[in-house]
Phi, psi and omega in degrees: 000141179274164176299319180299314180295319180298312181295324178297315179292318180296323180299323180287342181263342187302328181295342179277347181065219182299338179290345181302324182292344180274352180273156177303319179292322177296318178295323178297316179295317178300315180294328177297317179291318178299316179298319178297319178296319179293318179297317178299312181299319179298319179293315179299315179298319179295319178296319179295316179298325180279356179078016179269157177288137180268161181283340177208166184232072182283158174289167180299325177222155180193181179224155180218116181283155176304324180295318178296316181298311181295323177298319178296313180298321180289344179286344177285135177300144183305326184290341181252351184303326180288343182258354182256125179280161177298322178298314180297322178294320179297314179301317180296321179295320179293322176298321181288316183283326187229066178292149178282146177296148182290000000 
């Protein structure tokens, strides 16, 4: 799913507030973010096991609020949102939030 598609769907749910996550579409969006996070973690873990440098250095556990996530997605210019996947956006956010020490 692209950032543009995610934001379009999220926008239609925002008026529901916290209840949005209880809707099928809200659950689909939540699962999309969870899947991106799992894929990202699997890649980081594989890079660490192989002794390669990782693109970011996140803690073992952390949290990301829906507001933080949506703010990050909205930071992409409208003209590129359709070309950026949710996975790529997640990876970029982790690089920004958890840069590796030099």
